[in-house]
GROMACS .gro file of C-alpha atoms in nm:
model
  252
    1MET     CA    1  19.030   6.523  10.636
    2PHE     CA    2  19.158   6.859  10.517
    3ALA     CA    3  19.444   6.683  10.337
    4HIS     CA    4  19.180   6.491  10.139
    5TRP     CA    5  18.995   6.812  10.045
    6TRP     CA    6  19.327   6.983   9.960
    7ALA     CA    7  19.413   6.699   9.722
    8LEU     CA    8  19.072   6.724   9.553
    9ALA     CA    9  19.132   7.097   9.506
   10GLY     CA   10  19.451   7.024   9.314
   11HIS     CA   11  19.698   7.082   9.599
   12THR     CA   12  19.690   7.459   9.543
   13ASN     CA   13  19.561   7.757   9.738
   14GLN     CA   14  19.390   7.886   9.423
   15GLY     CA   15  19.212   7.555   9.377
   16TRP     CA   16  19.096   7.555   9.739
   17ASN     CA   17  18.974   7.914   9.716
   18ASP     CA   18  18.780   7.830   9.400
   19THR     CA   19  18.594   7.551   9.582
   20MET     CA   20  18.479   7.805   9.839
   21ARG     CA   21  18.401   8.082   9.588
   22TRP     CA   22  18.137   7.933   9.360
   23ARG     CA   23  17.774   7.908   9.467
   24ILE     CA   24  17.467   7.747   9.311
   25ALA     CA   25  17.268   8.001   9.110
   26LYS     CA   26  16.950   8.089   9.303
   27GLY     CA   27  17.063   7.872   9.595
   28THR     CA   28  17.044   7.508   9.701
   29LYS     CA   29  16.663   7.520   9.715
   30ALA     CA   30  16.653   7.594   9.342
   31LEU     CA   31  16.872   7.289   9.270
   32LEU     CA   32  16.649   7.067   9.486
   33GLN     CA   33  16.335   7.200   9.318
   34ALA     CA   34  16.483   7.133   8.972
   35MET     CA   35  16.557   6.773   9.073
   36VAL     CA   36  16.202   6.729   9.205
   37ASN     CA   37  16.053   6.884   8.892
   38GLU     CA   38  16.248   6.643   8.671
   39ALA     CA   39  16.203   6.322   8.871
   40LYS     CA   40  15.848   6.393   8.996
   41PRO     CA   41  15.886   6.165   9.300
   42THR     CA   42  15.618   6.104   9.562
   43ILE     CA   43  15.741   6.291   9.869
   44LYS     CA   44  15.623   6.208  10.220
   45LEU     CA   45  15.710   6.476  10.475
   46SER     CA   46  15.678   6.455  10.854
   47SER     CA   47  15.711   6.076  10.831
   48PRO     CA   48  16.009   5.971  11.047
   49VAL     CA   49  16.118   5.612  10.991
   50ALA     CA   50  16.113   5.362  11.277
   51SER     CA   51  16.232   5.046  11.103
   52VAL     CA   52  16.363   4.902  10.778
   53ASN     CA   53  16.315   4.530  10.716
   54ASP     CA   54  16.483   4.361  10.420
   55THR     CA   55  16.308   4.027  10.368
   56GLY     CA   56  16.523   3.931  10.070
   57SER     CA   57  16.244   3.983   9.816
   58LEU     CA   58  16.108   4.318   9.936
   59VAL     CA   59  16.209   4.594  10.174
   60TYR     CA   60  15.950   4.720  10.422
   61VAL     CA   61  15.990   5.070  10.565
   62THR     CA   62  15.772   5.150  10.867
   63THR     CA   63  15.724   5.501  11.004
   64THR     CA   64  15.685   5.593  11.370
   65SER     CA   65  15.312   5.640  11.307
   66GLY     CA   66  15.285   5.278  11.188
   67THR     CA   67  15.249   5.343  10.814
   68ARG     CA   68  15.434   5.079  10.610
   69TYR     CA   69  15.578   5.109  10.260
   70SER     CA   70  15.737   4.838  10.046
   71ALA     CA   71  15.985   4.846   9.759
   72LYS     CA   72  16.217   4.615   9.570
   73ALA     CA   73  16.515   4.830   9.672
   74VAL     CA   74  16.572   5.117   9.913
   75VAL     CA   75  16.834   5.391   9.926
   76VAL     CA   76  16.909   5.488  10.286
   77ALA     CA   77  17.015   5.853  10.267
   78MET     CA   78  17.034   5.928  10.639
   79PRO     CA   79  17.313   6.113  10.818
   80VAL     CA   80  17.548   5.850  10.960
   81ASN     CA   81  17.515   5.991  11.313
   82ALA     CA   82  17.140   5.919  11.304
   83LEU     CA   83  17.152   5.564  11.163
   84ASN     CA   84  17.119   5.406  11.506
   85THR     CA   85  16.780   5.575  11.557
   86VAL     CA   86  16.627   5.330  11.306
   87LYS     CA   87  16.593   4.954  11.359
   88PHE     CA   88  16.741   4.767  11.062
   89THR     CA   89  16.664   4.400  10.999
   90PRO     CA   90  16.906   4.241  10.922
   91SER     CA   91  17.148   4.463  11.112
   92LEU     CA   92  17.355   4.719  10.928
   93PRO     CA   93  17.690   4.606  10.786
   94ALA     CA   94  17.980   4.623  11.034
   95ALA     CA   95  18.140   4.930  10.871
   96LEU     CA   96  17.821   5.135  10.894
   97THR     CA   97  17.751   5.016  11.248
   98THR     CA   98  18.101   5.130  11.347
   99ALA     CA   99  18.060   5.461  11.163
  100ALA     CA  100  17.729   5.530  11.339
  101SER     CA  101  17.880   5.440  11.677
  102GLN     CA  102  18.188   5.660  11.626
  103GLY     CA  103  18.003   5.938  11.448
  104ILE     CA  104  18.129   6.118  11.138
  105ALA     CA  105  17.947   6.454  11.147
  106VAL     CA  106  18.062   6.716  11.399
  107SER     CA  107  17.833   6.655  11.698
  108ASN     CA  108  17.833   7.010  11.841
  109ALA     CA  109  17.787   7.188  11.509
  110VAL     CA  110  17.578   7.505  11.516
  111LYS     CA  111  17.505   7.731  11.218
  112LEU     CA  112  17.413   8.097  11.265
  113TRP     CA  113  17.265   8.359  11.035
  114ILE     CA  114  17.360   8.700  11.172
  115HIS     CA  115  17.178   9.005  11.038
  116ALA     CA  116  17.368   9.329  11.098
  117ARG     CA  117  17.315   9.692  11.002
  118LYS     CA  118  17.531   9.859  10.741
  119GLY     CA  119  17.881   9.948  10.846
  120ALA     CA  120  18.108   9.645  10.865
  121GLY     CA  121  18.059   9.547  10.501
  122ARG     CA  122  18.178   9.222  10.343
  123VAL     CA  123  18.414   9.118  10.618
  124TYR     CA  124  18.545   8.764  10.658
  125GLY     CA  125  18.654   8.644  10.999
  126GLN     CA  126  18.843   8.332  11.099
  127GLY     CA  127  18.980   8.263  11.444
  128ALA     CA  128  19.236   8.030  11.594
  129GLU     CA  129  19.141   7.731  11.805
  130GLY     CA  130  19.076   7.838  12.163
  131GLY     CA  131  18.984   8.192  12.057
  132SER     CA  132  18.636   8.303  11.961
  133PRO     CA  133  18.355   8.046  11.997
  134ILE     CA  134  18.270   8.148  11.640
  135PRO     CA  135  18.576   8.033  11.442
  136MET     CA  136  18.435   8.138  11.105
  137LEU     CA  137  18.223   8.430  10.985
  138LEU     CA  138  18.130   8.478  10.617
  139PRO     CA  139  17.934   8.753  10.437
  140PHE     CA  140  17.632   8.597  10.267
  141LYS     CA  141  17.426   8.869  10.102
  142GLU     CA  142  17.331   9.233  10.131
  143THR     CA  143  16.989   9.331  10.264
  144SER     CA  144  16.793   9.656  10.265
  145GLU     CA  145  16.915   9.713  10.621
  146GLY     CA  146  17.271   9.588  10.598
  147MET     CA  147  17.435   9.249  10.558
  148LEU     CA  148  17.348   8.888  10.634
  149TYR     CA  149  17.641   8.679  10.758
  150VAL     CA  150  17.678   8.304  10.801
  151ALA     CA  151  17.875   8.180  11.100
  152PHE     CA  152  17.958   7.848  11.263
  153SER     CA  153  18.039   7.724  11.611
  154THR     CA  154  18.133   7.394  11.773
  155ASP     CA  155  18.173   7.527  12.129
  156PRO     CA  156  17.921   7.349  12.358
  157ARG     CA  157  17.950   7.634  12.612
  158PHE     CA  158  17.841   7.897  12.358
  159ASP     CA  159  17.474   8.000  12.351
  160ALA     CA  160  17.425   8.097  11.988
  161THR     CA  161  17.075   8.227  12.061
  162ASN     CA  162  17.216   8.486  12.303
  163VAL     CA  163  17.274   8.804  12.100
  164THR     CA  164  17.513   8.942  12.361
  165GLN     CA  165  17.731   8.631  12.339
  166VAL     CA  166  17.718   8.642  11.959
  167LYS     CA  167  17.830   9.006  11.952
  168LYS     CA  168  18.119   8.929  12.188
  169ALA     CA  169  18.225   8.625  11.984
  170VAL     CA  170  18.229   8.829  11.662
  171GLN     CA  171  18.429   9.107  11.831
  172GLN     CA  172  18.690   8.845  11.924
  173LEU     CA  173  18.738   8.799  11.550
  174GLY     CA  174  18.814   9.169  11.522
  175VAL     CA  175  18.476   9.259  11.373
  176ASN     CA  176  18.221   9.501  11.519
  177LEU     CA  177  17.867   9.430  11.405
  178ASP     CA  178  17.551   9.617  11.493
  179VAL     CA  179  17.342   9.301  11.518
  180ILE     CA  180  16.974   9.325  11.425
  181GLY     CA  181  16.891   8.960  11.478
  182VAL     CA  182  17.024   8.604  11.489
  183LYS     CA  183  16.876   8.278  11.361
  184VAL     CA  184  17.029   7.950  11.472
  185HIS     CA  185  17.011   7.584  11.380
  186ASP     CA  186  17.171   7.345  11.626
  187TRP     CA  187  17.257   7.049  11.405
  188GLY     CA  188  17.395   6.852  11.698
  189ARG     CA  189  17.059   6.858  11.876
  190ASP     CA  190  16.857   6.801  11.559
  191PRO     CA  191  16.717   6.448  11.613
  192TYR     CA  192  16.725   6.375  11.240
  193ALA     CA  193  17.087   6.482  11.193
  194ARG     CA  194  17.270   6.452  11.528
  195GLY     CA  195  17.558   6.648  11.384
  196GLY     CA  196  17.658   6.905  11.125
  197TRP     CA  197  17.917   6.882  10.852
  198ALA     CA  198  18.116   6.561  10.810
  199PHE     CA  199  18.470   6.561  10.940
  200ARG     CA  200  18.618   6.215  10.952
  201LYS     CA  201  18.816   6.111  11.257
  202PRO     CA  202  19.169   5.967  11.232
  203ARG     CA  203  19.177   5.624  11.065
  204GLN     CA  204  18.810   5.631  10.960
  205LEU     CA  205  18.903   5.674  10.594
  206THR     CA  206  19.141   5.377  10.602
  207THR     CA  207  18.926   5.146  10.818
  208LEU     CA  208  18.569   5.217  10.703
  209TYR     CA  209  18.617   5.273  10.329
  210PRO     CA  210  18.517   5.145  10.082
  211ASP     CA  211  18.291   4.917  10.292
  212VAL     CA  212  18.052   5.198  10.394
  213THR     CA  213  17.965   5.251  10.027
  214PHE     CA  214  17.870   4.886   9.958
  215THR     CA  215  17.515   4.756   9.930
  216SER     CA  216  17.360   4.531  10.195
  217GLY     CA  217  17.097   4.303  10.047
  218ARG     CA  218  16.840   4.531   9.885
  219LEU     CA  219  16.971   4.840  10.063
  220SER     CA  220  17.219   5.093   9.930
  221PHE     CA  221  17.352   5.387  10.127
  222ALA     CA  222  17.409   5.753  10.047
  223SER     CA  223  17.492   6.082  10.219
  224GLY     CA  224  17.763   6.343  10.213
  225ASP     CA  225  17.902   6.171  10.523
  226ILE     CA  226  18.016   5.865  10.330
  227ALA     CA  227  18.111   6.023   9.997
  228ASN     CA  228  18.438   5.906   9.848
  229GLY     CA  229  18.523   6.258   9.736
  230TRP     CA  230  18.387   6.576   9.890
  231SER     CA  231  18.267   6.424  10.216
  232GLY     CA  232  18.081   6.693  10.411
  233TYR     CA  233  17.986   6.894  10.101
  234ILE     CA  234  17.679   6.891   9.875
  235ASP     CA  235  17.912   6.769   9.597
  236GLY     CA  236  17.976   6.457   9.805
  237ALA     CA  237  17.605   6.408   9.874
  238ILE     CA  238  17.530   6.419   9.500
  239GLU     CA  239  17.820   6.183   9.425
  240SER     CA  240  17.704   5.925   9.680
  241GLY     CA  241  17.340   5.965   9.576
  242LEU     CA  242  17.421   5.886   9.213
  243ARG     CA  243  17.624   5.582   9.318
  244ALA     CA  244  17.351   5.451   9.550
  245ALA     CA  245  17.084   5.502   9.283
  246ARG     CA  246  17.287   5.302   9.032
  247GLN     CA  247  17.335   5.028   9.293
  248ALA     CA  248  16.961   5.019   9.367
  249ALA     CA  249  16.887   4.996   8.995
  250GLY     CA  250  17.131   4.706   8.959
  251GLU     CA  251  17.363   4.905   8.734
  252GLU     CA  252  17.674   4.844   8.948
   0.00000   0.00000   0.00000
């Protein structure tokens, strides 16, 4: 997986560092809002999908509350790990069924926002496997009280909501933070994600691609999980979304 990213970055350390350095002006939310403002779609929140039925002439999408929608074509933009929570008729193509069964996103992924008082500054921490349960710590932005850091963990034994454990894990990276508070999102236990960032397993690239990007009847599929390029990044999600939209519109 990293070899793929390294190639996309031009096979150089500078190229790789540049991919990590640039951020979206005003954040991801601003990008999403701009897309919504331009497209003006009808958005239905708090409407989890129970089933998708492709009859050949129309696709019917039914929510868990029983509400049914119909369309001539549907883009399924779900995380691959969560595909098996929806009943598809006909069944999903073999490649996507295998991908959902194997999983592509990291199942134990946890993201932390750590707010610390002034003192440590813009430190960056990265640990070796088997060391700290937080293998990566990044400075995010300064606050009136100090600094907000972003951190990640995949250790199922680590309680990211326990401030004492968080402090100890950060110290193992060689950083002493006076922690004010911690916010956590456990992507692995999120029922609508069932995993965090995509990180393909050995042989998934050679056995599942390009089949996972094909249409199935009136369905096309998108997500950063199945991007041809930056799988696991927002760049990959945009790439696959554009492809799936063109497929749904009959343009490819």
